[in-house]
Coordinates of C-alpha atoms in Angstrom, one line a residue:
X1 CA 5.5 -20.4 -26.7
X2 CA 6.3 -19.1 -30.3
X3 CA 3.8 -22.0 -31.8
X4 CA 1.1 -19.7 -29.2
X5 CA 2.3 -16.3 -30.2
X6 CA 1.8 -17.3 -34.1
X7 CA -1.2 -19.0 -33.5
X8 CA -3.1 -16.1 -32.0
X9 CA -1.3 -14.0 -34.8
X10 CA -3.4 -15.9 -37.1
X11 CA -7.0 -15.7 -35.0
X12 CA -7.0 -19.6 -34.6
X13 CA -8.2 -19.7 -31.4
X14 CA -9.8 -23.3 -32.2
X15 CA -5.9 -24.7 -32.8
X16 CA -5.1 -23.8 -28.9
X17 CA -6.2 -26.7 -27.5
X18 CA -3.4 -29.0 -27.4
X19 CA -1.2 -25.5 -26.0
X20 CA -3.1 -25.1 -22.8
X21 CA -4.3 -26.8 -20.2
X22 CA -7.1 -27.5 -18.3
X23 CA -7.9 -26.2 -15.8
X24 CA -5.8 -23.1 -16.6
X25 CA -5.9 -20.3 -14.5
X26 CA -5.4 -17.0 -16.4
X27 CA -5.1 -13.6 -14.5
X28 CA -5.1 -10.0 -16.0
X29 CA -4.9 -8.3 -17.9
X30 CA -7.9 -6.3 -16.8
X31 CA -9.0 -5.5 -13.6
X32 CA -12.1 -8.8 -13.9
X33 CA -9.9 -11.1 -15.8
X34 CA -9.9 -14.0 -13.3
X35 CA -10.0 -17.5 -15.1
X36 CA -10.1 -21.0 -13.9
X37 CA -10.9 -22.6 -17.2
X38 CA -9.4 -23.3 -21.0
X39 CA -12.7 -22.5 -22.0
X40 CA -13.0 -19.4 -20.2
X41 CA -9.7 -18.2 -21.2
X42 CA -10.5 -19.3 -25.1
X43 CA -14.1 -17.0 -24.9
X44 CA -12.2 -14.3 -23.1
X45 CA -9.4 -14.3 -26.1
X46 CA -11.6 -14.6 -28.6
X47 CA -13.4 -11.5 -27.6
X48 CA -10.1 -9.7 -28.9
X49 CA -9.0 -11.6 -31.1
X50 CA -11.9 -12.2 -34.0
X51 CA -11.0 -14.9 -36.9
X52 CA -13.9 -13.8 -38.9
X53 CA -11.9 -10.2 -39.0
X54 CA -9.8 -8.9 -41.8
X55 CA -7.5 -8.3 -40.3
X56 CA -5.8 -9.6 -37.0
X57 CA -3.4 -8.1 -34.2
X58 CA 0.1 -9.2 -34.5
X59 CA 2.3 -9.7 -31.5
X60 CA 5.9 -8.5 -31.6
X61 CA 8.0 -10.9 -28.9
X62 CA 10.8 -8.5 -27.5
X63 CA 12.1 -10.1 -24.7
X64 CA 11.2 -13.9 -24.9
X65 CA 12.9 -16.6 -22.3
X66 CA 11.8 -20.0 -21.3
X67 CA 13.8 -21.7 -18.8
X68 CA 13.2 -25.3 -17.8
X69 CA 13.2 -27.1 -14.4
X70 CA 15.8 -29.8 -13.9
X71 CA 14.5 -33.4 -14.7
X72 CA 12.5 -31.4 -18.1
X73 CA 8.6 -31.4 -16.8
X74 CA 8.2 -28.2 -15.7
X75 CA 9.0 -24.5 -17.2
X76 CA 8.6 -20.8 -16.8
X77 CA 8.2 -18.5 -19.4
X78 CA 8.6 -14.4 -19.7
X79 CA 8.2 -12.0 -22.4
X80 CA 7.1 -8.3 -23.5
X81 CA 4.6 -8.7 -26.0
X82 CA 3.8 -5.2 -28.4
X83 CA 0.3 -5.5 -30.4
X84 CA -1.7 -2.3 -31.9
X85 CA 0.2 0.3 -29.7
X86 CA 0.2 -1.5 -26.4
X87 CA 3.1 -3.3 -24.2
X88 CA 2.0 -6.4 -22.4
X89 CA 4.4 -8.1 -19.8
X90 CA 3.7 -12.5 -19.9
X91 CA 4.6 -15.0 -17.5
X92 CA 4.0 -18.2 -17.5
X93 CA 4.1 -21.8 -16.2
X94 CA 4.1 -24.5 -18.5
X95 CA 4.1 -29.1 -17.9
X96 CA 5.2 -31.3 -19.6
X97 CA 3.0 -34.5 -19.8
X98 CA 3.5 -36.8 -22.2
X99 CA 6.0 -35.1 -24.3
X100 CA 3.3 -32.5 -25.0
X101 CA 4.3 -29.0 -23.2
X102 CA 1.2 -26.8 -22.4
X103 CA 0.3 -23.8 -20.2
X104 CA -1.0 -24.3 -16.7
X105 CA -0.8 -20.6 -15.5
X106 CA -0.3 -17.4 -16.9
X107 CA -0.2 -13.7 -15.7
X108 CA -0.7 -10.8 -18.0
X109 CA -0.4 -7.4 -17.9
X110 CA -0.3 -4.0 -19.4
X111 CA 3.0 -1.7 -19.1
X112 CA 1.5 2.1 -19.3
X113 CA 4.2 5.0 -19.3
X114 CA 4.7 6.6 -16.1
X115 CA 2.7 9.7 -17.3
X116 CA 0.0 7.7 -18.2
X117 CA -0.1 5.8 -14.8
X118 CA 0.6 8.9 -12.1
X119 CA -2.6 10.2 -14.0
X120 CA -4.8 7.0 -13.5
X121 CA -3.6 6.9 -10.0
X122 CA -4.7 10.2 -9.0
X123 CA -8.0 9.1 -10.2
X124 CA -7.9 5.9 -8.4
X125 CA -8.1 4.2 -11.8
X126 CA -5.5 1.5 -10.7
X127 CA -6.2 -2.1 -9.4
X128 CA -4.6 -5.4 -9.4
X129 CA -5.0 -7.7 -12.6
X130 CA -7.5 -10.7 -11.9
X131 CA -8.4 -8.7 -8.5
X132 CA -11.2 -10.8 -8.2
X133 CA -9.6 -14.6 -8.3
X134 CA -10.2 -16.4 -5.5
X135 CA -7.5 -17.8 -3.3
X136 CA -5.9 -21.4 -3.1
X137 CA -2.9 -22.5 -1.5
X138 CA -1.5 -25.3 -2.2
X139 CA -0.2 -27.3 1.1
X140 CA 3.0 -28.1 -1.1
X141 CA 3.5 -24.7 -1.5
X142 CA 3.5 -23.5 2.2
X143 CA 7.1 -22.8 2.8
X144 CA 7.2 -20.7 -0.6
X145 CA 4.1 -18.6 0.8
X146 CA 6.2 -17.7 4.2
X147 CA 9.3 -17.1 2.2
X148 CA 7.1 -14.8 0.0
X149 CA 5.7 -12.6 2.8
X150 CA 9.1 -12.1 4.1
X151 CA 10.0 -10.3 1.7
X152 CA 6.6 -7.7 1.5
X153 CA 8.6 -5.4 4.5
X154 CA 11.9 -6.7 3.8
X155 CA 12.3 -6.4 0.4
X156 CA 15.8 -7.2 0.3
X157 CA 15.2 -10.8 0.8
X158 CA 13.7 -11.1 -2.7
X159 CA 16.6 -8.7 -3.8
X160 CA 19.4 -10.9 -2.4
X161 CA 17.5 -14.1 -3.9
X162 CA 17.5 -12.6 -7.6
X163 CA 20.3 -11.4 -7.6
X164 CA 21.7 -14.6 -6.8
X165 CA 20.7 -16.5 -10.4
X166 CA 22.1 -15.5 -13.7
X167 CA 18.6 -15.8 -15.3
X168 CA 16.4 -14.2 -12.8
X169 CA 13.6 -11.5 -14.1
X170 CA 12.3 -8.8 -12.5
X171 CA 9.5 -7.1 -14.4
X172 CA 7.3 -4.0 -12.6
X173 CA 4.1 -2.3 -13.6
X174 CA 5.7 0.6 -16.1
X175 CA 6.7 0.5 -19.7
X176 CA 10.5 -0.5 -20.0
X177 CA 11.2 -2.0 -16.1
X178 CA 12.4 -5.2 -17.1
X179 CA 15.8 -6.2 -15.5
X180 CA 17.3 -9.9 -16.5
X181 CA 20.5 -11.0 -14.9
X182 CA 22.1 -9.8 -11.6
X183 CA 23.3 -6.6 -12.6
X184 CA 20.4 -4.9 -14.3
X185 CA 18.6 -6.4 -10.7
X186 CA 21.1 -5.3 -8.8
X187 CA 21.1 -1.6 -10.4
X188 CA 17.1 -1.3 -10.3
X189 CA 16.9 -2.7 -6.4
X190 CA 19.2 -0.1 -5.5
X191 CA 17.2 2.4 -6.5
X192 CA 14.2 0.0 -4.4
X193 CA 15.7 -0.2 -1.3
X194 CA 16.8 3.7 -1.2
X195 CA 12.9 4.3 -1.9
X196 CA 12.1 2.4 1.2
X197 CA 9.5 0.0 -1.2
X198 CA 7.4 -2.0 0.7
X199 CA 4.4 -4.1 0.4
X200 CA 0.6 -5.4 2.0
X201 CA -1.4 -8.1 0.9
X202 CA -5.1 -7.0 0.0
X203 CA -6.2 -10.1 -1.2
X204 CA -6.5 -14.3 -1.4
X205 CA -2.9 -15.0 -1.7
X206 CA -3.1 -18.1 -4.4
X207 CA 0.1 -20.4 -4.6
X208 CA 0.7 -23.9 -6.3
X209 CA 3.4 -26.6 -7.2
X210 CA 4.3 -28.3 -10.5
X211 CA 3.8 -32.0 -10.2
X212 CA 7.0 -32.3 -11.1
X213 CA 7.6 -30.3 -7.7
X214 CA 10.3 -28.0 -9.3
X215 CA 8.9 -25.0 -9.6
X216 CA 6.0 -22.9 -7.4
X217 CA 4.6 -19.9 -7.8
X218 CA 2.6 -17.9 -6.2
X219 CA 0.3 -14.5 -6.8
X220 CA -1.3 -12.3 -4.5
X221 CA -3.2 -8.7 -4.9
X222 CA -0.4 -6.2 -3.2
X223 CA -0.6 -2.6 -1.9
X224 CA 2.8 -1.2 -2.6
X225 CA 4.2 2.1 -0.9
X226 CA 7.2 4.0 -1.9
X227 CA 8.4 7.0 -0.4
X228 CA 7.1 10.2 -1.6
X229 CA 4.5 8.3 -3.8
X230 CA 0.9 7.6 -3.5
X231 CA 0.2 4.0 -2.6
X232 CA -0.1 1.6 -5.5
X233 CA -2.2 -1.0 -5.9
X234 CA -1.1 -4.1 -8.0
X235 CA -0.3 -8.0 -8.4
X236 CA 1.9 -9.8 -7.8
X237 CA 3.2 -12.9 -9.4
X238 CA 6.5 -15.1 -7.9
X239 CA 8.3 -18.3 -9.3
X240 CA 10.3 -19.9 -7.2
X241 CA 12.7 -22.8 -8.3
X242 CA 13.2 -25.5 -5.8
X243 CA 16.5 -25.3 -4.6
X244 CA 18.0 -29.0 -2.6
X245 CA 15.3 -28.4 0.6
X246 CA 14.7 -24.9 0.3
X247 CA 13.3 -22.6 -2.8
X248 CA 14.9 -19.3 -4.4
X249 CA 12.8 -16.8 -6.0
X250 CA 13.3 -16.6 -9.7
X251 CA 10.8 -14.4 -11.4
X252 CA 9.0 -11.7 -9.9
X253 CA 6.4 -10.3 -12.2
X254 CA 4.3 -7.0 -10.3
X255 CA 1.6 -5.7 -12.4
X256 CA -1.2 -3.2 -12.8
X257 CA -4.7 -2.8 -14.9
X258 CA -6.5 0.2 -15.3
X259 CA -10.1 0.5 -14.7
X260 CA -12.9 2.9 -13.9
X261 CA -12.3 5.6 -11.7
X262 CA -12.2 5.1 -7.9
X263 CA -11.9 1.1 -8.3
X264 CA -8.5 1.4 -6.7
X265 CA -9.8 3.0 -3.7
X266 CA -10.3 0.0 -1.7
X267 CA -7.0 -1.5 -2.0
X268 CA -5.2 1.8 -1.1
X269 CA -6.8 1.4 2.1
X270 CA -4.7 -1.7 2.8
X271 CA -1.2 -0.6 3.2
X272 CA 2.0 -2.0 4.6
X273 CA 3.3 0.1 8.5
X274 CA 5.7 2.8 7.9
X275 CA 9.4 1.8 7.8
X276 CA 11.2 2.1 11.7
X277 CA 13.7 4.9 11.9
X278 CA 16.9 4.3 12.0
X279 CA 18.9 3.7 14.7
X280 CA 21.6 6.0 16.4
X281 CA 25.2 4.8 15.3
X282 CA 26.8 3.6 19.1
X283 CA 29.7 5.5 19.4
X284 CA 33.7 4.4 18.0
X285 CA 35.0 1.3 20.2
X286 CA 37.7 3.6 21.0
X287 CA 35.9 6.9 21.7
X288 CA 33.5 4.8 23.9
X289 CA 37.0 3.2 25.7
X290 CA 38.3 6.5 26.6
X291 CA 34.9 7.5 28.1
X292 CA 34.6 4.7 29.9
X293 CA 38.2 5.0 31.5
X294 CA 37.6 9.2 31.7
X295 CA 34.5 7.9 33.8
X296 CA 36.4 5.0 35.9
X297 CA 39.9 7.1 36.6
X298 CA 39.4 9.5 39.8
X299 CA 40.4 12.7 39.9
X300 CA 44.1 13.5 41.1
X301 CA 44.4 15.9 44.2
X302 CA 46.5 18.2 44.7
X303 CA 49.5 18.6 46.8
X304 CA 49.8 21.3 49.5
X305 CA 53.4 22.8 49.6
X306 CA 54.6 22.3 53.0
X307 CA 57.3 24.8 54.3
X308 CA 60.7 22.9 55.2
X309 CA 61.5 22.4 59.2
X310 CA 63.3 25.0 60.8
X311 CA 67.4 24.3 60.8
X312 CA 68.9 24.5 64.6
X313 CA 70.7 27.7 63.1
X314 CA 67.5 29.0 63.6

């Protein structure tokens, strides 16, 4: 990842090769970026980043981690990238053939302030990164997709898995929310759960599996409502880590691109049904005990006085 970063620092482009993969899938971090190709990715890259140019943009890694699967043929990668006044959020899967590592799949996005993205929104400048990649599912990757979707309502499924893993990431679609580790999850999905979040797909959901089958992920286009919010649309990227039979969520990369107004518009359409109300509280075992005997216990009657017999006196 660092030999990337410096290698785009320096406009080689051409040098790249051997670093990525093919095919590679790419998505964000614009609204169109959708590619299947090296070559596609390459063209796309060097459209921003020109070798024949004096002088070149150069990427400041903040928040770099790489962690690898177990048997060492499969890793994911996350960082927060600054270049020329922007915040970019990366994720990425990388194999392992031959010794060589390269990258297979990567997600990219901006990370605008919240000022700067309430405003886009009310504009309906905001869709999901690579909103127009087509859908795949891997039949290996199955079980992760239903473990995924579980989690669009009942978010605290996704909660309870990252919270679980020491090295889990949890990156959203604003400038600086980035937790890494249980607590900072556990702190931020708090503040989640109390703002009832919850999520629809509005798009080809798109999932694979390492050939190493260790890691999965998985990325969808997502609707996402909070409470008191206007619905936001976004993508979102999951890694699961295969876990004995089963997999755990690892990474959970949401993300945003801002485009022309009113491209948003059709994915706000598409949104998840409002959360069911909460149920009464049944009442105390004991206060519903001494109802139930109050109810069961009849009422006592009442004794006439009866006047004594008359003595032979009288």
């Amino acid at each position: 990842m660092v030999e990337l970063f410096d290698t785009i620092d320096h406009a080689r482009t051409d040098s790249m090769f051997s670093l990525l993969s093919d095919p590679l899938i790419v998505l964000g971090p614009r609204r169109a970026d959708a590619m299947t190709t090296r070559a596609d990715a390459l063209v796309a890259l060097g459209n921003v980043v020109d070798s024949r140019a004096k002088k070149h943009p150069q990427l400041q890694s903040t928040a770099l981690t790489v962690a690898v699967s177990s048997g060492g043929r499969s890793a994911w990668a996350f960082d927060v990238v600054h270049y020329e006044g922007h915040t970019l959020a990366v994720t990425a899967i990388l194999a392992n053939t031959a010794d060589l590592w390269a990258v297979t799949t990567a997600a990219l996005a901006m990370m605008p302030t919240t000022k700067r993205a309430k405003a886009e929104s009310a504009r309906d400048a905001i869709a999901p990164p690579g909103a127009a990649a087509a859908g795949k599912v891997d039949p290996a990757a199955a079980p992760v997709v239903e473990d995924w979707k579980k989690g669009l309502l009942d978010q605290d499924s996704w909660g309870i898995d990252l919270m679980s893993q020491s090295d889990a990431i949890y990156a959203g679609p604003l400038a600086g929310q980035v937790a890494h580790g249980r607590q900072a999850i556990k702190q931020m999905w708090k503040a989640r759960t109390r703002a009832n979040v919850r999520e629809a797909v509005s798009g080809e959901i798109t999932a694979h599996v390492t050939p190493d089958g260790q890691l999965a992920w998985l990325s969808a286009p997502v609707t996402r409502v909070t409470d008191g919010e206007d619905p936001l649309p976004l993508r979102c990227f999951a890694i699961y880590e295969r876990d004995g039979a089963a997999w755990k969520l690892i990474v959970l990369h949401e993300a945003i691109a801002i485009d022309e107004p009113g491209t948003g518009t059709a994915f706000k359409k598409i949104v998840p049904p409002a959360p069911a109300p909460p149920k009464a509280e049944p009442a105390s075992d004991a206060k519903a005990s001494d109802t139930t005997t109050a109810k069961a216990r009849p009422a006592k009657k009442k004794k006439k006085k009866t006047k004594p017999p008359p003595s032979d006196d009288q």
